[in-house]
Short mmCIF file of C-alpha atoms in Angstrom, two decimals:
data_model
loop_
_atom_site.label_atom_id
_atom_site.label_comp_id
_atom_site.label_asym_id
_atom_site.label_seq_id
_atom_site.Cartn_x
_atom_site.Cartn_y
_atom_site.Cartn_z
CA MET F 937 212.71 -153.97 116.73
CA SER F 938 210.96 -151.09 118.38
CA GLY F 939 208.45 -153.32 120.19
CA SER F 940 208.73 -154.92 123.58
CA ALA F 941 207.34 -157.93 125.39
CA THR F 942 204.03 -157.36 127.14
CA LEU F 943 202.95 -158.42 130.61
CA LYS F 944 200.42 -161.26 130.69
CA LEU F 945 198.57 -160.73 134.00
CA SER F 946 195.06 -161.54 135.11
CA GLY F 947 193.21 -159.18 137.42
CA THR F 948 194.08 -161.28 140.47
CA GLN F 949 197.74 -161.52 139.45
CA PHE F 950 197.88 -157.78 138.88
CA ARG F 951 196.53 -157.08 142.38
CA ARG F 952 199.02 -159.52 143.88
CA VAL F 953 201.92 -157.93 142.04
CA GLY F 954 200.79 -154.48 143.16
CA LEU F 955 200.49 -155.64 146.77
CA ILE F 956 203.95 -157.20 146.64
CA ALA F 957 205.38 -153.99 145.17
CA ILE F 958 203.79 -151.87 147.91
CA GLN F 959 205.04 -154.22 150.63
CA ALA F 960 208.54 -154.28 149.13
CA ALA F 961 208.58 -150.47 148.90
CA PHE F 962 207.51 -150.19 152.55
CA ILE F 963 210.19 -152.65 153.70
CA VAL F 964 212.91 -150.90 151.70
CA GLY F 965 211.79 -147.52 153.06
CA CYS F 966 211.98 -148.81 156.63
CA LEU F 967 215.43 -150.30 156.03
CA VAL F 968 216.74 -147.08 154.50
CA THR F 969 215.33 -145.00 157.36
CA LEU F 970 216.84 -147.34 159.95
CA PHE F 971 220.24 -147.35 158.21
CA VAL F 972 220.41 -143.56 157.85
CA VAL F 973 219.23 -142.85 161.39
CA SER F 974 221.67 -145.32 162.94
CA ASN F 975 224.73 -144.81 160.71
CA LEU F 976 224.39 -141.43 158.98
CA PRO F 977 222.33 -139.20 161.30
CA LYS F 978 223.48 -135.99 159.62
CA TYR F 979 221.61 -137.07 156.48
CA VAL F 980 218.25 -137.55 158.22
CA PRO F 981 216.92 -134.23 156.78
CA LEU F 982 217.47 -135.69 153.30
CA LEU F 983 215.11 -138.62 153.87
CA PRO F 984 212.06 -136.75 152.48
CA LEU F 985 214.03 -136.14 149.28
CA PHE F 986 214.82 -139.85 149.12
CA PHE F 987 211.17 -140.85 149.35
CA LEU F 988 210.27 -138.17 146.80
CA GLY F 989 212.87 -139.74 144.55
CA CYS F 990 211.17 -143.10 145.05
CA LEU F 991 207.98 -141.62 143.62
CA GLY F 992 209.97 -140.45 140.62
CA GLY F 993 211.43 -143.94 140.42
CA TRP F 994 207.92 -145.35 140.02
CA TYR F 995 207.64 -143.31 136.82
CA VAL F 996 211.11 -144.27 135.59
CA PHE F 997 210.71 -148.01 136.23
CA GLN F 998 207.76 -148.12 133.85
CA ARG F 999 210.07 -146.95 131.04
CA PRO F 1000 212.91 -149.48 130.62
CA LEU F 1001 215.06 -147.43 128.26
CA LEU F 1002 214.82 -144.33 130.44
CA ASN F 1003 215.63 -146.52 133.45
CA ILE F 1004 218.82 -147.78 131.81
CA ALA F 1005 219.81 -144.24 130.85
CA MET F 1006 219.29 -143.12 134.46
CA LEU F 1007 221.34 -146.03 135.79
CA MET F 1008 224.24 -145.38 133.43
CA GLY F 1009 224.06 -141.67 134.13
CA SER F 1010 224.12 -142.10 137.91
CA VAL F 1011 226.99 -144.61 138.06
CA VAL F 1012 229.40 -141.65 138.14
CA LEU F 1013 228.37 -141.26 141.79
CA ILE F 1014 230.47 -144.29 142.73
CA LEU F 1015 233.50 -143.72 140.50
CA ASP F 1016 235.60 -142.01 143.18
CA HIS F 1017 237.48 -144.48 145.37
CA GLU F 1018 236.89 -143.05 148.86
CA ASP F 1019 237.26 -144.79 152.20
CA GLY F 1020 234.10 -145.77 154.02
CA ILE F 1021 230.50 -145.84 152.84
CA GLN F 1022 229.37 -142.63 151.15
CA ILE F 1023 225.72 -141.55 151.09
CA GLU F 1024 225.71 -141.36 147.29
CA GLU F 1025 226.99 -144.94 147.16
CA VAL F 1026 224.11 -146.04 149.38
CA PHE F 1027 221.53 -144.35 147.14
CA PHE F 1028 223.10 -145.73 143.96
CA GLY F 1029 223.32 -149.20 145.50
CA LEU F 1030 219.63 -149.15 146.40
CA TYR F 1031 218.70 -147.92 142.93
CA TYR F 1032 220.90 -150.54 141.28
CA LEU F 1033 219.49 -153.42 143.35
CA ALA F 1034 215.94 -152.19 142.74
CA PHE F 1035 216.66 -151.98 139.00
CA LEU F 1036 218.13 -155.47 138.92
CA GLY F 1037 215.40 -157.04 141.05
CA HIS F 1038 212.62 -155.37 139.07
CA TRP F 1039 214.07 -156.43 135.74
CA PHE F 1040 214.62 -160.09 136.62
CA VAL F 1041 211.28 -160.50 138.43
CA THR F 1042 209.28 -159.00 135.56
CA ARG F 1043 211.17 -160.87 132.82
CA ILE F 1044 211.29 -164.27 134.49
CA PHE F 1045 207.89 -164.40 136.20
CA LEU F 1046 205.63 -161.88 134.48
CA MET F 1047 206.69 -161.66 130.84
CA ASP F 1048 206.21 -164.30 128.19
CA LYS F 1049 209.77 -163.88 126.97
CA PRO F 1050 212.92 -166.07 127.25
CA VAL F 1051 215.81 -164.44 129.11
CA PHE F 1052 218.74 -166.87 129.08
CA ILE F 1053 218.88 -167.84 125.42
CA ARG F 1054 222.49 -168.54 124.48
CA ARG F 1055 224.76 -171.03 126.20
CA GLU F 1056 227.11 -168.35 127.53
CA GLU F 1057 224.15 -166.53 129.04
CA ARG F 1058 223.08 -169.64 130.91
CA VAL F 1059 226.66 -170.10 132.09
CA LEU F 1060 226.72 -166.50 133.32
CA ILE F 1061 223.49 -166.74 135.30
CA VAL F 1062 224.60 -170.04 136.87
CA PHE F 1063 227.87 -168.38 137.91
CA LEU F 1064 226.01 -165.42 139.43
CA VAL F 1065 223.71 -167.72 141.39
CA LEU F 1066 226.59 -169.86 142.66
CA MET F 1067 228.62 -166.74 143.46
CA THR F 1068 225.75 -165.51 145.63
CA PHE F 1069 226.01 -168.65 147.76
CA THR F 1070 229.81 -168.56 148.17
CA PRO F 1071 229.61 -166.51 151.41
CA LEU F 1072 228.84 -169.89 153.01
CA LEU F 1073 232.29 -170.95 151.83
CA THR F 1074 233.65 -167.64 153.09
CA LEU F 1075 232.41 -168.43 156.60
CA LEU F 1076 233.92 -171.90 156.40
CA MET F 1077 237.29 -170.48 155.30
CA GLN F 1078 237.12 -167.70 157.92
CA GLY F 1079 236.96 -164.91 155.36
CA HIS F 1080 235.81 -161.35 156.00
CA MET F 1081 232.07 -160.92 155.40
CA GLY F 1082 232.32 -157.14 154.97
CA THR F 1083 234.82 -157.62 152.15
CA ALA F 1084 232.66 -160.41 150.73
CA ARG F 1085 229.72 -158.02 150.51
CA GLY F 1086 231.75 -155.52 148.49
CA GLU F 1087 233.10 -158.20 146.17
CA TRP F 1088 229.61 -159.61 145.65
CA ILE F 1089 228.29 -156.19 144.64
CA SER F 1090 231.12 -155.72 142.15
CA LEU F 1091 230.64 -159.11 140.51
CA SER F 1092 226.86 -158.78 140.54
CA PHE F 1093 227.20 -155.95 138.02
CA LEU F 1094 227.70 -158.69 135.41
CA ALA F 1095 223.96 -159.34 135.68
CA LEU F 1096 223.42 -156.01 133.87
CA TYR F 1097 224.43 -157.84 130.70
CA PHE F 1098 220.85 -159.08 130.33
CA PRO F 1099 218.93 -155.76 130.55
CA ILE F 1100 221.51 -154.01 128.38
CA LYS F 1101 221.27 -156.70 125.72
CA GLU F 1102 217.47 -156.54 125.83
CA ALA F 1103 217.49 -152.76 125.43
CA VAL F 1104 219.79 -152.94 122.39
CA VAL F 1105 217.71 -155.68 120.75
CA THR F 1106 214.21 -154.46 121.62
CA TYR F 1107 214.34 -150.69 121.26
CA LYS F 1108 215.25 -148.81 118.13
CA LYS F 1109 217.21 -146.24 120.15
CA GLY F 1110 218.55 -148.75 122.64
CA MET F 1111 222.00 -148.93 121.07
CA LEU F 1112 222.22 -145.13 120.93
CA VAL F 1113 221.27 -144.83 124.61
CA VAL F 1114 223.94 -147.34 125.65
CA LEU F 1115 226.61 -145.66 123.52
CA GLY F 1116 225.57 -142.28 124.91
CA GLY F 1117 225.84 -143.64 128.45
CA LEU F 1118 229.35 -144.95 127.81
CA ALA F 1119 230.36 -141.60 126.30
CA TRP F 1120 228.94 -139.77 129.33
CA ILE F 1121 230.91 -141.96 131.75
CA GLY F 1122 234.10 -141.47 129.75
CA LEU F 1123 233.64 -137.69 129.54
CA PHE F 1124 232.90 -137.44 133.26
CA VAL F 1125 236.08 -139.35 134.12
CA LEU F 1126 238.09 -137.30 131.62
CA VAL F 1127 236.96 -133.92 132.96
CA ARG F 1128 237.40 -134.97 136.59
CA ASN F 1129 240.88 -136.37 135.92
CA VAL F 1130 241.92 -133.21 134.07
CA PHE F 1131 240.93 -131.09 137.07
CA ASN F 1132 242.78 -133.45 139.41
CA TYR F 1133 245.85 -133.31 137.19
CA GLN F 1134 245.63 -129.53 137.15
CA GLU F 1135 245.78 -129.53 140.95
CA VAL F 1136 248.90 -131.71 140.80
CA LEU F 1137 250.59 -129.24 138.46
CA LEU F 1138 249.55 -126.19 140.50
CA SER F 1139 250.90 -127.70 143.72
CA ALA F 1140 254.20 -128.79 142.14
CA THR F 1141 257.34 -126.94 143.25
CA TYR F 1142 259.94 -129.12 141.53
CA ALA F 1143 260.27 -130.38 137.97
CA TYR F 1144 260.15 -134.05 139.00
CA GLN F 1145 256.73 -133.47 140.57
CA ILE F 1146 255.46 -132.45 137.14
CA THR F 1147 257.12 -135.28 135.23
CA HIS F 1148 255.79 -137.84 137.72
CA GLY F 1149 252.34 -136.25 138.03
CA ARG F 1150 249.44 -138.60 137.27
CA ALA F 1151 245.65 -138.70 137.15
CA VAL F 1152 245.40 -142.40 137.91
CA THR F 1153 241.68 -143.01 138.43
CA ASN F 1154 239.15 -144.99 136.36
CA GLU F 1155 241.46 -145.84 133.48
CA GLY F 1156 239.02 -148.49 132.25
CA PRO F 1157 236.20 -146.13 131.18
CA LEU F 1158 238.74 -143.95 129.36
CA LEU F 1159 240.14 -146.96 127.50
CA ALA F 1160 236.68 -148.20 126.52
CA ALA F 1161 235.55 -144.75 125.39
CA ALA F 1162 238.74 -144.36 123.35
CA PHE F 1163 238.18 -147.64 121.49
CA LEU F 1164 234.49 -147.01 120.85
CA SER F 1165 235.23 -143.58 119.39
CA LEU F 1166 238.16 -145.03 117.42
CA VAL F 1167 236.06 -147.72 115.70
CA PHE F 1168 233.53 -145.12 114.59
CA VAL F 1169 236.38 -143.08 113.09
CA LEU F 1170 237.67 -146.17 111.30
CA TYR F 1171 234.51 -147.83 110.02
CA SER F 1172 231.61 -145.38 109.94
CA VAL F 1173 230.40 -144.37 106.47
CA ASP F 1174 228.78 -141.24 107.89
CA LYS F 1175 231.29 -138.39 107.65
CA LYS F 1176 229.49 -136.40 110.36
CA VAL F 1177 229.86 -139.29 112.79
CA ARG F 1178 233.54 -139.64 111.95
CA LEU F 1179 234.06 -135.91 112.35
CA LEU F 1180 232.52 -136.06 115.82
CA ALA F 1181 234.42 -139.20 116.80
CA VAL F 1182 237.90 -137.84 115.95
CA PRO F 1183 238.09 -135.18 118.72
CA LEU F 1184 236.44 -137.58 121.16
CA PHE F 1185 239.08 -140.19 120.44
CA ALA F 1186 241.87 -137.63 120.82
CA ALA F 1187 240.42 -136.44 124.14
CA PHE F 1188 240.00 -139.95 125.58
CA LEU F 1189 243.46 -140.98 124.36
CA GLY F 1190 244.93 -137.88 126.00
CA GLY F 1191 243.10 -138.73 129.22
CA LEU F 1192 244.49 -142.26 129.11
CA LEU F 1193 248.01 -140.89 128.67
CA LEU F 1194 247.57 -138.62 131.70
CA THR F 1195 246.98 -141.66 133.90
CA GLN F 1196 250.58 -142.77 133.17
CA SER F 1197 249.34 -146.32 133.72
CA ARG F 1198 251.71 -148.56 131.79
CA GLY F 1199 249.39 -151.54 132.08
CA TYR F 1200 246.59 -149.67 130.35
CA TRP F 1201 248.99 -148.23 127.79
CA LEU F 1202 250.00 -151.78 126.88
CA ALA F 1203 246.33 -152.73 126.86
CA PHE F 1204 245.57 -149.94 124.40
CA ILE F 1205 248.41 -151.10 122.16
CA ALA F 1206 247.07 -154.66 122.30
CA GLY F 1207 243.56 -153.53 121.40
CA SER F 1208 244.90 -151.41 118.54
CA LEU F 1209 246.89 -154.36 117.17
CA PHE F 1210 243.73 -156.43 117.33
CA LEU F 1211 241.84 -153.83 115.27
CA PHE F 1212 244.74 -153.74 112.81
CA TYR F 1213 244.58 -157.53 112.49
CA ILE F 1214 240.83 -157.81 111.85
CA SER F 1215 240.52 -154.75 109.59
CA PRO F 1216 240.63 -154.87 105.79
CA ALA F 1217 243.66 -153.16 104.21
CA LYS F 1218 242.00 -149.78 103.56
CA TYR F 1219 240.98 -149.48 107.20
CA ARG F 1220 244.50 -150.30 108.40
CA TRP F 1221 245.83 -147.16 106.75
CA ARG F 1222 242.99 -145.20 108.31
CA LEU F 1223 244.05 -146.57 111.71
CA PHE F 1224 247.54 -145.12 111.28
CA ASN F 1225 246.18 -141.80 110.02
CA THR F 1226 243.68 -141.57 112.86
CA GLY F 1227 246.38 -142.27 115.44
CA ALA F 1228 248.61 -139.58 113.99
CA LEU F 1229 245.78 -137.05 113.83
CA ALA F 1230 244.69 -137.82 117.38
CA GLY F 1231 248.28 -137.40 118.56
CA VAL F 1232 248.51 -133.98 116.91
CA LEU F 1233 245.18 -132.88 118.41
CA ALA F 1234 246.14 -134.14 121.87
CA PHE F 1235 249.51 -132.38 121.71
CA GLY F 1236 247.87 -129.17 120.51
CA ALA F 1237 245.36 -129.23 123.34
CA ALA F 1238 248.13 -129.98 125.85
CA PHE F 1239 250.24 -127.09 124.54
CA ILE F 1240 247.30 -124.68 124.81
CA LEU F 1241 246.40 -125.80 128.34
CA LEU F 1242 249.88 -126.39 129.78
CA GLY F 1243 252.09 -123.99 127.87
CA ASP F 1244 255.78 -124.44 128.64
CA LEU F 1245 255.04 -127.29 131.05
CA VAL F 1246 254.11 -129.55 128.14
CA THR F 1247 257.76 -130.50 127.57
CA LEU F 1248 258.11 -131.73 131.16
CA VAL F 1249 254.84 -133.65 130.93
CA ILE F 1250 255.87 -135.35 127.67
CA ALA F 1251 259.30 -136.14 129.11
CA GLY F 1252 257.65 -137.82 132.08
CA MET F 1253 255.40 -139.88 129.82
CA PHE F 1254 258.35 -140.89 127.66
CA ASP F 1255 260.35 -142.04 130.69
CA ARG F 1256 257.32 -143.97 131.88
CA LEU F 1257 256.97 -145.63 128.47
CA VAL F 1258 260.65 -146.55 128.25
CA SER F 1259 260.57 -148.03 131.75
CA ILE F 1260 258.13 -150.73 130.57
CA ALA F 1261 261.05 -152.79 129.26
CA ASN F 1262 262.56 -153.38 132.71
CA ALA F 1263 259.54 -152.67 134.93
CA SER F 1264 259.21 -156.32 135.96
CA THR F 1265 262.52 -156.12 137.82
CA SER F 1266 263.01 -152.43 138.64
CA ASP F 1267 259.50 -151.21 139.52
CA ILE F 1268 258.96 -152.01 143.19
CA SER F 1269 255.18 -151.76 142.82
CA LEU F 1270 255.11 -154.31 140.00
CA VAL F 1271 257.56 -156.60 141.80
CA ASN F 1272 255.30 -156.39 144.84
CA ARG F 1273 252.36 -157.55 142.72
CA PHE F 1274 254.38 -160.49 141.43
CA MET F 1275 255.14 -161.51 145.03
CA GLU F 1276 251.43 -161.16 145.75
CA SER F 1277 250.62 -163.47 142.83
CA LYS F 1278 253.18 -166.00 144.08
CA ALA F 1279 251.50 -166.08 147.50
CA VAL F 1280 248.07 -166.52 145.88
CA VAL F 1281 249.31 -169.37 143.67
CA GLN F 1282 250.41 -171.24 146.80
CA TRP F 1283 246.86 -171.02 148.17
CA ILE F 1284 245.40 -172.07 144.81
CA ALA F 1285 247.68 -175.12 144.71
CA ILE F 1286 246.15 -176.32 147.99
CA ASN F 1287 242.53 -175.92 146.83
CA PRO F 1288 242.34 -175.41 143.05
CA ILE F 1289 238.86 -176.84 142.45
CA VAL F 1290 236.42 -175.32 144.94
CA GLY F 1291 238.13 -172.05 145.89
CA TYR F 1292 237.93 -170.12 149.15
CA GLY F 1293 234.90 -167.88 148.63
CA ILE F 1294 234.58 -164.13 148.24
CA GLY F 1295 236.12 -162.14 151.08
CA PHE F 1296 238.87 -164.70 151.71
CA ASN F 1297 242.03 -163.15 153.18
CA TYR F 1298 245.61 -164.23 152.56
CA ALA F 1299 248.94 -163.03 153.96
CA VAL F 1300 251.82 -161.68 151.87
CA PHE F 1301 254.94 -159.70 152.71
CA ASP F 1302 254.70 -156.18 151.29
CA ILE F 1303 258.15 -155.03 150.16
CA ILE F 1304 256.99 -151.41 149.82
CA TYR F 1305 255.91 -150.96 153.45
CA GLU F 1306 258.07 -153.87 154.72
CA TRP F 1307 255.38 -155.64 156.68
CA THR F 1308 253.14 -158.68 156.27
CA ALA F 1309 249.78 -157.60 154.90
CA VAL F 1310 246.60 -159.62 155.33
CA LYS F 1311 244.21 -158.72 152.53
CA SER F 1312 241.59 -160.01 150.14
CA PHE F 1313 242.33 -158.05 146.97
CA VAL F 1314 244.53 -159.66 144.31
CA HIS F 1315 245.90 -157.47 141.51
CA ASN F 1316 245.98 -160.34 139.01
CA GLY F 1317 242.36 -160.71 137.94
CA TYR F 1318 242.65 -164.29 136.71
CA LEU F 1319 244.31 -165.50 139.91
CA ALA F 1320 241.72 -163.59 141.94
CA LEU F 1321 238.87 -165.50 140.30
CA TRP F 1322 240.69 -168.80 140.71
CA LEU F 1323 241.44 -168.13 144.39
CA LYS F 1324 237.89 -167.14 145.32
CA PHE F 1325 235.87 -169.50 143.10
CA GLY F 1326 238.22 -172.30 142.12
CA ILE F 1327 238.65 -173.53 138.58
CA TRP F 1328 234.87 -173.66 138.06
CA GLY F 1329 234.44 -169.92 138.62
CA LEU F 1330 237.43 -168.94 136.51
CA GLY F 1331 236.26 -171.27 133.74
CA MET F 1332 232.69 -169.95 133.72
CA VAL F 1333 233.67 -166.28 133.60
CA MET F 1334 236.27 -166.90 130.91
CA TYR F 1335 233.79 -168.96 128.89
CA PHE F 1336 231.28 -166.11 128.96
CA LEU F 1337 233.81 -163.44 127.95
CA VAL F 1338 235.45 -165.54 125.24
CA SER F 1339 232.04 -166.48 123.80
CA VAL F 1340 230.99 -162.82 123.57
CA PHE F 1341 234.37 -162.01 122.01
CA ARG F 1342 234.04 -164.77 119.39
CA ARG F 1343 230.48 -163.82 118.45
CA ALA F 1344 231.57 -160.19 118.05
CA ILE F 1345 234.41 -161.23 115.73
CA ARG F 1346 232.03 -163.30 113.59
CA VAL F 1347 229.80 -160.25 113.17
CA ILE F 1348 232.79 -158.07 112.24
CA ARG F 1349 233.87 -160.51 109.53
CA SER F 1350 230.40 -161.05 108.10
CA GLY F 1351 230.52 -158.16 105.62
CA HIS F 1352 232.68 -155.52 103.96
CA VAL F 1353 230.44 -152.52 104.66
CA PHE F 1354 230.36 -151.86 108.38
CA SER F 1355 226.93 -151.36 109.91
CA THR F 1356 226.54 -149.70 113.30
CA GLU F 1357 226.13 -153.15 114.87
CA MET F 1358 229.40 -154.32 113.32
CA ILE F 1359 231.17 -151.17 114.48
CA CYS F 1360 229.98 -151.65 118.06
CA CYS F 1361 231.09 -155.29 117.99
CA ALA F 1362 234.54 -154.18 116.81
CA GLY F 1363 234.78 -151.69 119.67
CA VAL F 1364 233.72 -154.22 122.29
CA ALA F 1365 236.05 -156.91 120.93
CA ALA F 1366 238.96 -154.44 121.04
CA CYS F 1367 238.07 -153.59 124.66
CA ILE F 1368 237.99 -157.28 125.65
CA ALA F 1369 241.34 -157.86 123.95
CA ALA F 1370 242.81 -154.84 125.75
CA PHE F 1371 241.42 -155.67 129.19
CA SER F 1372 242.70 -159.24 128.87
CA ILE F 1373 246.19 -157.68 129.08
CA SER F 1374 245.60 -155.14 131.84
CA ALA F 1375 243.84 -157.78 133.98
CA ASN F 1376 247.23 -159.36 134.72
CA THR F 1377 248.26 -156.43 136.92
CA SER F 1378 245.01 -154.50 137.43
CA ASN F 1379 242.19 -156.75 138.61
CA PRO F 1380 238.90 -155.68 136.98
CA PHE F 1381 236.68 -158.26 138.68
CA TYR F 1382 236.39 -156.66 142.11
CA ILE F 1383 236.30 -153.01 141.00
CA ASN F 1384 232.84 -151.46 140.66
CA ASP F 1385 233.50 -149.28 137.63
CA MET F 1386 235.23 -152.07 135.70
CA MET F 1387 232.52 -154.66 136.36
CA PHE F 1388 229.80 -152.16 135.47
CA LEU F 1389 231.72 -151.36 132.29
CA CYS F 1390 232.22 -155.05 131.48
CA ALA F 1391 228.49 -155.72 131.76
CA ILE F 1392 227.59 -152.75 129.56
CA LEU F 1393 230.13 -153.66 126.88
CA THR F 1394 229.23 -157.35 126.74
CA GLY F 1395 225.52 -156.51 126.79
CA LEU F 1396 226.07 -154.07 123.92
CA ALA F 1397 227.90 -156.74 121.92
CA GLY F 1398 225.28 -159.39 122.73
CA GLY F 1399 222.49 -157.10 121.58
CA CYS F 1400 224.32 -156.06 118.42
CA VAL F 1401 224.92 -159.72 117.52
CA VAL F 1402 221.18 -160.42 117.72
CA ARG F 1403 220.31 -157.27 115.75
CA HIS F 1404 222.80 -158.23 113.05
CA GLU F 1405 221.43 -161.77 112.85
CA ASN F 1406 217.88 -160.42 112.56
CA GLN F 1407 218.95 -158.06 109.77
CA ARG F 1408 220.62 -160.88 107.85
CA ARG F 1409 217.54 -163.07 108.16
CA ALA F 1410 215.44 -160.23 106.78
CA ASP F 1411 217.96 -159.44 104.03
CA PRO F 1412 220.55 -162.20 103.31
CA SER F 1413 222.52 -159.81 101.07
CA ILE F 1414 223.71 -157.84 104.13
#
């Protein structure tokens, strides 16, 4: 599994590919220069660094595993939700599109290697192709093309499923690189959120400001990192790995609690119940013990860092947890989202089959600001897919996710001794189960970090399924 597919090029083909690459690089360079000069003139002095980075990119793109590590490492540049187009977002977007284009061109046209093997993979690529043409529908439905561009970029991250899966299957260290990338993203979000939360506490002058203080950014990466570390605590036979995973799980769980996001708290509970359900009896007890130990570690760290303020913080979290029972009627933000869903359902009822295209705007009365808002974003992820793509788009995305989920479960249940592949499948399946809950009030499909995360997780599971199948063919006793 350490090999890779080789390019089959004649001399003439090689020269043509090289010429195309040079022409593409020249065109991209001209476009970047034009964009920066016309829109971001203060960054013109940085253009030489950009082109120097392109030379470094030539080296990186010849090493697929290093390329994936660089992509996962640099995604933290776009995790902050800031208004407008940031220069780091432009550079990451160019790198991402170059990565995606290079991978698909080389695999489809230059390598003697099948790409879309399983049925769900063919469904996914068909959805991505059709999604790319929906701006035509957007124009017909008088949608906003600027919004459509952003939504297309977010959904296009699903295409990363294919290179991630290939890396896990092909390279011996591919799975380790992907897990390391996910850990890096989770740790980055955790540290940044802790600093942001510290600023909230330092600026607080009243007790209620502390109890209501939140670090509500990028909950998804924290949830995924928490589950992946949890499954290694539960199932790994290597005590060193479990010893490392325990503090990581406690840290990510603490970070998730700091967000005070009830939707993601419920999602974590749902994912934990799923792990409890699929685990043999001895691992169920370990799940309880791990949760208790992580709680003690998180409380100890909070007491050391916050001192006397820890009681106010815990009181705020407890009130937030208790409020879940009546949030659907008393929380104005949640009620507002229900009204939003009601307005979207009315549009879906008119056109349930075809949809309205990405970037489509709808009107809804906002009870928080007491005005009629015209917007494209829908907080309910399932309704958002149905509104934009019709029943065909919702069905295709759900088919892909459910298929990955089912294959992961089959791997989990295929043996009593958990291999690393089985552990990863358990973590991904728990994440899918959890996000299926949070998607009702926190749309993951048009958020960059969530779509990037979804592609990485499903690609990891897809690769682990293939690795596990290969291992069983080589040794049926596994």
